[in-house]
Coordinates of C-alpha atoms and ligand atoms in Angstrom, one line a residue:
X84 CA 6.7 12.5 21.0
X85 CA 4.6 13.6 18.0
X86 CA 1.3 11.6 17.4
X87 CA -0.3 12.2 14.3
X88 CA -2.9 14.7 16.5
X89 CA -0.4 17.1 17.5
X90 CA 1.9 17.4 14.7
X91 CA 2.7 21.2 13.9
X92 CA 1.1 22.7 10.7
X93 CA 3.2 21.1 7.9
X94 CA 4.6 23.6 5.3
X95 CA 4.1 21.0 2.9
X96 CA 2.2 17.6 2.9
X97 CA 4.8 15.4 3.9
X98 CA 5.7 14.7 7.4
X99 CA 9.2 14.2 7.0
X100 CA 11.6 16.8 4.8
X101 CA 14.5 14.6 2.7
X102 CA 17.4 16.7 3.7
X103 CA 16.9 14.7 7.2
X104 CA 16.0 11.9 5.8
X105 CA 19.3 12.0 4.3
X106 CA 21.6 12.6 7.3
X107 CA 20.4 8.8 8.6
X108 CA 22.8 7.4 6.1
X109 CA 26.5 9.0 7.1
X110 CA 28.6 6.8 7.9
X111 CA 29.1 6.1 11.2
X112 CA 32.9 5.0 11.3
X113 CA 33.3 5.3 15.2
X114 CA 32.7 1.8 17.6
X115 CA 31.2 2.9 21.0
X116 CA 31.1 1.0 24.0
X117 CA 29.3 2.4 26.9
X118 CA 25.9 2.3 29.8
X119 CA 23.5 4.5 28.4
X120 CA 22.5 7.0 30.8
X121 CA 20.4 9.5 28.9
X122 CA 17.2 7.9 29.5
X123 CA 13.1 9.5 28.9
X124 CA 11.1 7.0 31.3
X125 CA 11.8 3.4 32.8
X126 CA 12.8 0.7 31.4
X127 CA 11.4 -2.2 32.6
X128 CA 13.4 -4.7 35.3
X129 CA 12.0 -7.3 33.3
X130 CA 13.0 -6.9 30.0
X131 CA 16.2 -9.2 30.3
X132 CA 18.3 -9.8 27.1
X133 CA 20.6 -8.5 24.2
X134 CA 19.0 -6.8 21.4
X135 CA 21.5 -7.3 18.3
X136 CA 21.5 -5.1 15.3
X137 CA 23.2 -5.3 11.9
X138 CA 23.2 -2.7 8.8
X139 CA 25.5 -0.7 7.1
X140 CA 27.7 1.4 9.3
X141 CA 29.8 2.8 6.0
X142 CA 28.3 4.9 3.2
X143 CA 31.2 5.6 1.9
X144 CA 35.2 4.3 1.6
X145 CA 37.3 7.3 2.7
X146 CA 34.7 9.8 1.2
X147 CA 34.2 7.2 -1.9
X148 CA 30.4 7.0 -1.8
X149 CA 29.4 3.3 -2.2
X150 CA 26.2 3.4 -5.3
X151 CA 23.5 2.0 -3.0
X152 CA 23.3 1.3 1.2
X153 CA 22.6 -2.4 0.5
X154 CA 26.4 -2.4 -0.3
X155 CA 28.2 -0.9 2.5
X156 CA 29.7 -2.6 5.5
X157 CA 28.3 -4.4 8.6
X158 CA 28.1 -2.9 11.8
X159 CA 26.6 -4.9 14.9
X160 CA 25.1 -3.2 17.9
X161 CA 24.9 -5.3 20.7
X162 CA 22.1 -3.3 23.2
X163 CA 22.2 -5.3 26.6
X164 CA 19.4 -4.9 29.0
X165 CA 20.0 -5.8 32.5
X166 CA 17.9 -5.3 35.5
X167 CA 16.9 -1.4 33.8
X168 CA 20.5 -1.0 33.2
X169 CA 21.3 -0.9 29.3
X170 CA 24.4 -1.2 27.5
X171 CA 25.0 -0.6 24.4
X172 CA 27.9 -1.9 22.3
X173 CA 28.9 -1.3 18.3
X174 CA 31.5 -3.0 16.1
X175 CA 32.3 -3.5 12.5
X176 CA 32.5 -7.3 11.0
X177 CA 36.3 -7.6 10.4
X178 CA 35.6 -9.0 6.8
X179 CA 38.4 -9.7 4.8
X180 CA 37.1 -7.2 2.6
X181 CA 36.6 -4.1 5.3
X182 CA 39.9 -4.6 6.1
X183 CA 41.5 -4.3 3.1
X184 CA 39.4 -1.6 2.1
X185 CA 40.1 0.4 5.4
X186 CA 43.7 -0.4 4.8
X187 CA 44.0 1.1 1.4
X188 CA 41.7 3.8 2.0
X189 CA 39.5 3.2 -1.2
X190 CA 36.7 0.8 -2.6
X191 CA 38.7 -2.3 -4.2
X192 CA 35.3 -4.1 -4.7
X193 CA 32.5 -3.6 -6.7
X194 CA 29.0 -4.0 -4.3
X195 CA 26.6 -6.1 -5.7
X196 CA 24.3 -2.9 -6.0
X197 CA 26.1 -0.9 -8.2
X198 CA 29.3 0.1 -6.3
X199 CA 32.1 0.3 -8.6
X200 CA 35.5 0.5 -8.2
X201 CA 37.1 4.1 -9.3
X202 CA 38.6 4.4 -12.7
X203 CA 35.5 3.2 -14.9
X204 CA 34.2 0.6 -16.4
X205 CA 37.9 -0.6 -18.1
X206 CA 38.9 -0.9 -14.0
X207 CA 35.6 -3.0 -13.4
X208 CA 35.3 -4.7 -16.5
X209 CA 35.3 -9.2 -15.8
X210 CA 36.3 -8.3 -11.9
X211 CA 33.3 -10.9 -10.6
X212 CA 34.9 -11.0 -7.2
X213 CA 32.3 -10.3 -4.9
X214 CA 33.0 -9.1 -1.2
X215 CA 31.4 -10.3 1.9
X216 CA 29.6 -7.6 3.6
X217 CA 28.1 -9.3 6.1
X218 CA 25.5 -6.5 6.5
X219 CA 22.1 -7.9 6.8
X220 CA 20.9 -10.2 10.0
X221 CA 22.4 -11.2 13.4
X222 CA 21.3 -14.3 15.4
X223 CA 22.6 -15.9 18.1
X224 CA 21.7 -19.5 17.9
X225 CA 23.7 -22.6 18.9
X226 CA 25.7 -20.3 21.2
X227 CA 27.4 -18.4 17.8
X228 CA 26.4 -15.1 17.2
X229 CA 26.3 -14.7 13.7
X230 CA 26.2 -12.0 10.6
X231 CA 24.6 -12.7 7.9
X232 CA 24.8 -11.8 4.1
X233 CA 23.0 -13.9 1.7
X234 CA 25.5 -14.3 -1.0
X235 CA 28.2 -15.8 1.1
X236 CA 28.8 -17.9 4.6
X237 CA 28.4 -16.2 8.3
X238 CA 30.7 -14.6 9.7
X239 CA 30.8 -15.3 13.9
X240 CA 31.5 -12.6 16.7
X241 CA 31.9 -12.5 19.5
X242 CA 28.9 -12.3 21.6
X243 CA 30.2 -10.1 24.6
X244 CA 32.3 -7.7 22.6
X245 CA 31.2 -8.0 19.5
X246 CA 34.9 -8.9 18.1
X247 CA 35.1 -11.3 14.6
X248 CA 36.1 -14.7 15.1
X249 CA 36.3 -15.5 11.6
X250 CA 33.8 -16.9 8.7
X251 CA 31.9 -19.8 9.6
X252 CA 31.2 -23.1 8.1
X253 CA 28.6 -24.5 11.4
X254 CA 30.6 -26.9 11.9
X255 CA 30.7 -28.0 8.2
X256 CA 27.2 -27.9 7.8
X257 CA 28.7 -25.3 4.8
X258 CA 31.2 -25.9 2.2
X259 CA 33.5 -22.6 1.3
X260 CA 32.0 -20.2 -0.4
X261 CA 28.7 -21.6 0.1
X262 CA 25.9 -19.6 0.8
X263 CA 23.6 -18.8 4.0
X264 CA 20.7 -16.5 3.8
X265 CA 20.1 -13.6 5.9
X266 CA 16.7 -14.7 7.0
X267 CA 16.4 -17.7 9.0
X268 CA 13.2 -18.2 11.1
X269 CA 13.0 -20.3 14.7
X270 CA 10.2 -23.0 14.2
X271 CA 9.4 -22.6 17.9
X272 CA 7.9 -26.0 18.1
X273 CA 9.0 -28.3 15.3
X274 CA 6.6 -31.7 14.9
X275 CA 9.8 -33.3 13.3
X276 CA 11.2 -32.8 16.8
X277 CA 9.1 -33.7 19.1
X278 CA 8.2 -30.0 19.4
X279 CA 11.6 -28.5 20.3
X280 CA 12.5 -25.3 18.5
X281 CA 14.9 -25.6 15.4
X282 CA 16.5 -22.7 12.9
X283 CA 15.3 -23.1 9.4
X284 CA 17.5 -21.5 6.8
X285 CA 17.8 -21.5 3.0
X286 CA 20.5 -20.8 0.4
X287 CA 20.0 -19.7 -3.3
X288 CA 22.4 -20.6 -6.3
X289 CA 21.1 -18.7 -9.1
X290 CA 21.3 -19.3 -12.5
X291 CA 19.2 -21.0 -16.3
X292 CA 17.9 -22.7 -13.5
X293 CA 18.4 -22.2 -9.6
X294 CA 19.0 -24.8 -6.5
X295 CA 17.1 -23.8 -3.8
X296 CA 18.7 -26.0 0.0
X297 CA 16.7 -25.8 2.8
X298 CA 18.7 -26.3 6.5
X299 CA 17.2 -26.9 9.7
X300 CA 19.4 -27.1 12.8
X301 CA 18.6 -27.7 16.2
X302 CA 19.1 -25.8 19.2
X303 CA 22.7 -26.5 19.8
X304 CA 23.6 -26.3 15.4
X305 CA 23.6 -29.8 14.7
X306 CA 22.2 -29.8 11.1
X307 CA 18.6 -31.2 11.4
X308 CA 17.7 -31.9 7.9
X309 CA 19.0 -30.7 5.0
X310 CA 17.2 -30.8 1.1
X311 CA 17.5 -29.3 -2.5
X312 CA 15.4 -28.5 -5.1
X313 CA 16.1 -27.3 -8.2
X314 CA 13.5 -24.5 -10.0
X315 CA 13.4 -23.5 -13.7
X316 CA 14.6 -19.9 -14.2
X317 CA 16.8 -17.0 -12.9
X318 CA 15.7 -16.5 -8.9
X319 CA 16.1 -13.8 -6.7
X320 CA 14.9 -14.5 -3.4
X321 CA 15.5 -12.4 -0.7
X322 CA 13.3 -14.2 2.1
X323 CA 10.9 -17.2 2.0
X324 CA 8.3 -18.3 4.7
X325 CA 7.5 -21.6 7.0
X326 CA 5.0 -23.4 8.7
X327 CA 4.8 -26.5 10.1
X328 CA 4.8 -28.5 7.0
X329 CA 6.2 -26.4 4.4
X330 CA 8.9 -23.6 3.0
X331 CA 7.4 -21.0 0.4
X332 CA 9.5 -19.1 -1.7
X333 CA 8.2 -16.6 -4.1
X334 CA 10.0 -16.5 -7.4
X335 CA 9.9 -12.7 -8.3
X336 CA 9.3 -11.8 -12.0
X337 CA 12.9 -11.1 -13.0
X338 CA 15.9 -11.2 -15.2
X339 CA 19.1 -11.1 -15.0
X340 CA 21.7 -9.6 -18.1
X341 CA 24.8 -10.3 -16.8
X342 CA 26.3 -8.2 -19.9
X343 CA 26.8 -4.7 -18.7
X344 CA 27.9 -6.3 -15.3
X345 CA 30.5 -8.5 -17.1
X346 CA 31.6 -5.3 -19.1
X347 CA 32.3 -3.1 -16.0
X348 CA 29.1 -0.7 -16.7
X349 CA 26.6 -2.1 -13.9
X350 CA 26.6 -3.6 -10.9
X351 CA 25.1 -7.4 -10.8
X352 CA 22.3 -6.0 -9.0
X353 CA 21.0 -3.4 -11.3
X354 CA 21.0 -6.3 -14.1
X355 CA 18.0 -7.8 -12.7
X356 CA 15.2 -6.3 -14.5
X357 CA 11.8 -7.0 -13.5
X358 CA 9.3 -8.1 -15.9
X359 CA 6.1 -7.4 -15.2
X360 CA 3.8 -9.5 -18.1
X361 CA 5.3 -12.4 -15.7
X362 CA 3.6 -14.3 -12.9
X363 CA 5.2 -14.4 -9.4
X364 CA 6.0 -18.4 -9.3
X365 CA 5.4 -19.6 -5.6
X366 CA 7.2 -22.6 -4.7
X367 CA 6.0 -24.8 -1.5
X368 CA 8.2 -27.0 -0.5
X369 CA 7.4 -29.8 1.8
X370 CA 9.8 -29.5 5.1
X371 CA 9.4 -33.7 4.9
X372 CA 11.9 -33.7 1.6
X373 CA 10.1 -37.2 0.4
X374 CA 7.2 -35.2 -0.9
X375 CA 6.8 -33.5 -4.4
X376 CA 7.1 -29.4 -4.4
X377 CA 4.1 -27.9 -5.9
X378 CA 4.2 -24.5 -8.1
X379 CA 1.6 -22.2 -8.5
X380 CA 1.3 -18.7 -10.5
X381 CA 0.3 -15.5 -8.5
X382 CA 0.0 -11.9 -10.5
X383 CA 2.9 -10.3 -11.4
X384 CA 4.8 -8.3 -8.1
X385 CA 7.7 -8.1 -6.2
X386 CA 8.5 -9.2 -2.8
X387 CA 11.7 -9.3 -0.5
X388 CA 10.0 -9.9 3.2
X389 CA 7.2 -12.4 4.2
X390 CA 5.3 -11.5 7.1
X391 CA 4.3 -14.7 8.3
X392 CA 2.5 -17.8 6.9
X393 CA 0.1 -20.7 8.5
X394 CA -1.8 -23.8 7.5
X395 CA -5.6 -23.6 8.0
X396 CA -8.4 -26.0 6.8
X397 CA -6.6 -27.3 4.5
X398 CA -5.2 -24.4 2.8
X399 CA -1.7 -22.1 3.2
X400 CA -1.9 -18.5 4.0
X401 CA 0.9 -16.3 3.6
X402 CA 1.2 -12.8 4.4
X403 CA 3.7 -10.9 2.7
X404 CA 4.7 -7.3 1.5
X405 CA 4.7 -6.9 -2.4
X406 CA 6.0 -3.8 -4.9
X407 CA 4.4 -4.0 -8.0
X408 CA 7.3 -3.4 -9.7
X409 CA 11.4 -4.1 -8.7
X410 CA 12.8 -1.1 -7.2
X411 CA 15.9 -1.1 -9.8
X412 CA 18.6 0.9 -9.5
X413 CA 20.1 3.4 -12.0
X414 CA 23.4 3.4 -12.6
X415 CA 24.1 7.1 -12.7
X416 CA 21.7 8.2 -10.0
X417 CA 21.7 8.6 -6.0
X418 CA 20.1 6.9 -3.3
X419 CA 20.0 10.0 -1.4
X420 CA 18.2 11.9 -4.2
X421 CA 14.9 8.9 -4.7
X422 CA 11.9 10.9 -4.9
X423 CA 9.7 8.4 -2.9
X424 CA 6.4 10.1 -3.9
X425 CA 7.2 8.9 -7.7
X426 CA 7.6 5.3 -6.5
X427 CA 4.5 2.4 -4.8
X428 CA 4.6 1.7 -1.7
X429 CA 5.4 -1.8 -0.4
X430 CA 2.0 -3.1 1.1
X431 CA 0.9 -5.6 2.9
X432 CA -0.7 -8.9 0.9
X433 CA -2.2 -12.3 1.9
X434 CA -1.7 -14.9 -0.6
X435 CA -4.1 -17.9 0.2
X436 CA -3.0 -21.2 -1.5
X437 CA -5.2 -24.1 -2.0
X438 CA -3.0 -26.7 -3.2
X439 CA -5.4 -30.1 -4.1
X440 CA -7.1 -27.3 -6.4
X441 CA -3.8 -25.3 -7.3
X442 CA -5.8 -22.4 -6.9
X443 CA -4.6 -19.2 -5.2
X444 CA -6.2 -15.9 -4.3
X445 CA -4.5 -12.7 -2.9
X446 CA -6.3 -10.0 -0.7
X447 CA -4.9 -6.3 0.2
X448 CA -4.4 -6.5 4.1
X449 CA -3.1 -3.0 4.3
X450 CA -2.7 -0.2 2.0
X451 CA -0.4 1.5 3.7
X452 CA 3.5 1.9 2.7
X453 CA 5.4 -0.5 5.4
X454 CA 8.2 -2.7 5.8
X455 CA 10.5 -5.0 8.3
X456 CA 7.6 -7.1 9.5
X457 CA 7.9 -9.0 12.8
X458 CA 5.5 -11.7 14.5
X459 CA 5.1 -12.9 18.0
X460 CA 8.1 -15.4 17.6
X461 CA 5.4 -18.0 19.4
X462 CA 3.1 -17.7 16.4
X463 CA 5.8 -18.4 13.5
X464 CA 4.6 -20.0 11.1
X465 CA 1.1 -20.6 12.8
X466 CA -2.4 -18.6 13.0
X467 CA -1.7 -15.1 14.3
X468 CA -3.5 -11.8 15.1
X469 CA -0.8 -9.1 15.0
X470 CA 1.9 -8.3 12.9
X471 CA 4.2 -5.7 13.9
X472 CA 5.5 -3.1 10.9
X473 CA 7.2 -0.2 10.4
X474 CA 5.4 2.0 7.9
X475 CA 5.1 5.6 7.1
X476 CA 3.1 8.4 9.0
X477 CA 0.3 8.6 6.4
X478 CA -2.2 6.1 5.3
X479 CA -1.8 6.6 1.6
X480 CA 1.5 7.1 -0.6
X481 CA 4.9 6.3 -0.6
X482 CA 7.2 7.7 2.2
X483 CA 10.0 7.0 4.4
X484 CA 9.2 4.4 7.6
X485 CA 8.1 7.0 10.5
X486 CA 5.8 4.9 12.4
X487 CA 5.7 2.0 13.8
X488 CA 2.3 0.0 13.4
X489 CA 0.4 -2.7 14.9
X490 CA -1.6 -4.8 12.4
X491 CA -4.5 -6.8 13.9
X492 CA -4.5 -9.3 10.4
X493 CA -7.7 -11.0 11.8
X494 CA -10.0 -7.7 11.8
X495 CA -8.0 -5.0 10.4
X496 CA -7.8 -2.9 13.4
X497 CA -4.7 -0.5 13.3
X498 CA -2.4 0.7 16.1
X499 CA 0.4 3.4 14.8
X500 CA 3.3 5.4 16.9
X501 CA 4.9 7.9 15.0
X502 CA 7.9 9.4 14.8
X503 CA 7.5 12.3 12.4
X504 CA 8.6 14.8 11.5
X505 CA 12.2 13.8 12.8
X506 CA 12.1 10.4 13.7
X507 CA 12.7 7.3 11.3
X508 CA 11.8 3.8 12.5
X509 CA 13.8 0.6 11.5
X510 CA 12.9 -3.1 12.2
X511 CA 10.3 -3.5 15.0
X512 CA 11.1 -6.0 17.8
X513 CA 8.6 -7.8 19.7
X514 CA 9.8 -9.4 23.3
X515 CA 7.1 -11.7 24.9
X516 CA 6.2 -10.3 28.7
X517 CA 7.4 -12.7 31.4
X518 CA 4.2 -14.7 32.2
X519 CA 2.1 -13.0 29.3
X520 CA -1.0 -14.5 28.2
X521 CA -2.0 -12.4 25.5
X522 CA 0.4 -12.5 21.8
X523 CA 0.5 -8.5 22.2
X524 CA 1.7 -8.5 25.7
X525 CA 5.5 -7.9 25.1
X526 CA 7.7 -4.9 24.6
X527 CA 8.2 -3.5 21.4
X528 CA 11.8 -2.1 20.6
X529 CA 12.8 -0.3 17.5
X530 CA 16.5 2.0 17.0
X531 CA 14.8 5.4 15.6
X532 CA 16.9 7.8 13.6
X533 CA 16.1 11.3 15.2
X534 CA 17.3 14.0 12.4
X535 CA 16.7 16.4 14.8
X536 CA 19.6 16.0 17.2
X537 CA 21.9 13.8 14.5
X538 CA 21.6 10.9 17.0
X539 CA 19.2 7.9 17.6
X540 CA 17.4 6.6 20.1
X541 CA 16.1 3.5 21.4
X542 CA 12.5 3.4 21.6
X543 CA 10.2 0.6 24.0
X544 CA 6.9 0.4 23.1
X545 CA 3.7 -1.2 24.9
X546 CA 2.3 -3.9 22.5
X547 CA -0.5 -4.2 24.2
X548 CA -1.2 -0.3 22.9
X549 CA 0.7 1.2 20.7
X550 CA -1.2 4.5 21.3
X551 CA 0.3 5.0 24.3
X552 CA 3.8 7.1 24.6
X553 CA 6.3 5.4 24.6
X554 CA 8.0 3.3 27.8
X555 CA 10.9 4.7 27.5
X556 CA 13.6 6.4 25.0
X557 CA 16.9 5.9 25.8
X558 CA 19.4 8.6 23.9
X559 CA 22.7 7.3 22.4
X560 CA 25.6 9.5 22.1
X561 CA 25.7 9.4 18.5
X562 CA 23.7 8.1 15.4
X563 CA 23.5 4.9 13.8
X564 CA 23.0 4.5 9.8
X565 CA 19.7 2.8 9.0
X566 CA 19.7 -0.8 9.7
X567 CA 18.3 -3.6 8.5
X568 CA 17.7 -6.8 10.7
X569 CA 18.4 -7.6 14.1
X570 CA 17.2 -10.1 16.6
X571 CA 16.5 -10.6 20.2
X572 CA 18.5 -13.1 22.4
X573 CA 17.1 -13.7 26.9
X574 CA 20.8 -14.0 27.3
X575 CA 22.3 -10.9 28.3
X576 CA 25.7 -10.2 27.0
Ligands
CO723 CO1 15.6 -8.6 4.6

């Protein structure tokens, strides 16, 4: 491992060169299924559970490059740790649309982010079909493992072998076609419930104006409580945020000309266009659905994940990371080719709402360039010290996630592992210590692309000091595309 002490002399300033960067996102077509046995360290007998994965797993369609990674297909990885053993598992969600696709060996859907169909825009002109991609989270909750895509319902797997079932309706909690996002948090002690856990979800329907429905199930599925709430505008919400009490959405600056999209030029996604004379509109939303919503205005930004948020004396603090501007994408340019140093980072924000004076004020928590934030799943939605990150190896700039980082939000003290030059982080995952007292006593995992070897690894961390090397690094055979979200489950599958 590389701390940021004894990297070798750079040739330039960045710790990371793109042409590696770059290899993280070939496809990985191939489904594995194996013990891992290439393993730097111990892993502990005590970290029991199944750490699930989801992401694209296809960059391209037979050698058709999708436009942008937020449109290629899910993959799961299911990695199983038993008793130090570890298993680790991959397989695509069977979508309707992956299969067709891998049937006809070409796209025959355009991606939401710019993907298009070949033949130009005559061939992509009024197709609004969208496809499925089930790409973004996995959760196992009320004994369903499911993938999640925002736009469109779950699709369940299997939880042992990772096989689809089919699309899935929670037991008609959803009507077809309806929507389930891919960011549901667990409440772990809901005062609705007499303090048993519940999942709270939302789902968007965008349009002049947009219906935002909250869902909260409990334990087992059974639809909890269930509200709507309709919002002036265009809204593109990613993520939102809960405590106790309340759901908080942020209402990003945008637009939406659904023109060149309609006309076959664009993909929907690079027709929102951020404006950035507008305020960010936050919407609180009491979890009791007899109580008024309240708006207030925050300056102009953009934000797809929250952090975490928590009542406290009487006000609402919520930690999120914010762009000041939309990342759009162009429609004749590559992913692969972003120069990162000409874009701003995503940083770290706490927005502090007083809501009997509508008054809101927003503080810098971290300048650095981070992302995938992930909380002590005991402190959700509740007053917390550390947030876990990933976020680049430097402290200023823009840059590709390298490092993972431990955020102490009450004094600003900073723990960082890096994986530069060759290693890229994803989503950090924090699992509690049997018997732990403190909230940073828990194992840290994150799946790190190492460029170096064309494979990743699977790296445990200490969260108690992040400093330290790591626990252990368990090689896979092979690489895995950069992910997005994942989730832990004590069951072990
Ligand atoms: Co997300």
């Amino acid at each position: 491992m590389l701390t940021q002490e004894n990297l070798p002399t750079p040739t330039s300033l960045a710790p990371y060169n793109r042409e590696d960067w770059q290899k993280g996102y070939q496809s990985q077509p191939k489904e594995y299924d194996y013990w891992i046995d290439d393993i730097e360290g111990e892993v502990p007998v005590a970290l029991q559970g199944t750490l699930f994965r989801n992401g694209p797993g296809l960059l391209d369609v037979n050698g058709q490059r999708l436009h942008h990674p937020f449109d290629g297909d899910g993959m799961v990885c299911a990695i199983a740790f038993d008793a130090g053993r570890v298993h680790f598992r991959n397989r695509f969600v069977r979508t309707a649309g992956f299969l067709a696709e891998q049937k006809a060996g070409k796209i025959l859907y355009r991606g939401v982010f710019g993907t298009q169909k070949p033949g130009g825009w005559l061939a992509n002109a009024l197709d609004f079909q969208t496809k499925n991609i089930a790409n973004t989270n996995v959760i196992y909750w009320g004994s369903k493992l499911l993938a999640l895509w925002e736009a469109a319902e779950p699709h369940r797997l299997d939880p042992k072998t990772l096989e689809t079932l089919d699309k899935e309706n929670l037991d008609g909690i959803l009507a077809e076609g309806d929507a389930f996002a891919a960011h549901p948090w667990i409440d772990p002690s809901c005062e609705f419930d007499g303090g048993a856990p519940c999942l709270v979800n939302f789902s968007i329907k965008p349009g002049l104006s947009s219906t935002i429905t909250v869902y909260e199930l409990d334990p087992t599925g059974k639809l909890l409580r269930r509200q709507s709430r309709t919002i002036p505008g265009f809204a593109f919400i990613h993520d939102f945020a809960i405590t106790p009490n309340y759901c908080i959405f942020f209402q990003n600056p945008v637009r939406f000309n659904p023109i060149p999209f309609a006309l076959g030029f664009r993909g929907a996604g690079e027709c929102v266009k951020f404006e950035p004379n507008k305020p960010t509109r936050i919407m609180v939303i009491p979890r009791n659905s007899r109580k008024p919503m309240q708006i207030l205005e925050a300056p102009s930004g953009f934000v797809f994940h929250h952090a975490n948020a928590f009542e406290q004396d009487g006000r609402i603090c919520i930690d999120s990371i914010c762009y000041e501007d939309f990342p759009e994408v162009e429609a004749n340019s590559d992913f692969r080719q972003v120069d990162f140093e000409a874009l701003r980072p995503g940083q770290l924000w706490r927005f502090t709402l007083n809501l009997r004076e509508q008054a809101l004020q927003r503080q810098l928590l971290l300048e650095r360039c981070c992302e995938f934030p992930y909380v002590h799943p005991d402190f959700v939605g509740r007053p917390y010290r550390y947030l876990f990150m990933g976020a680049a190896h430097n402290a200023i700039g823009n840059a590709p996630l390298q490092a993972i980082i431990r955020l102490d939000v009450t004094t600003g003290e900073q723990q960082l592992w890096s994986a530069a030059p060759w290693g890229y982080v994803s989503e950090p995952v924090l699992i509690p210590r049997p018997d732990a007292t403190q909230e940073n006593d828990g194992w840290v995992l994150t799946l790190v692309y190492d460029a170096h070897h064309h494979r990743s690894d699977i790296v445990i961390l200490d969260g108690r000091d992040l400093n330290r090397e790591p626990i252990a690094r368990l090689h896979l055979k092979h690489h895995i595309p950069y992910g997005l979200h994942g989730s832990w489950t004590p069951k072990v599958f």
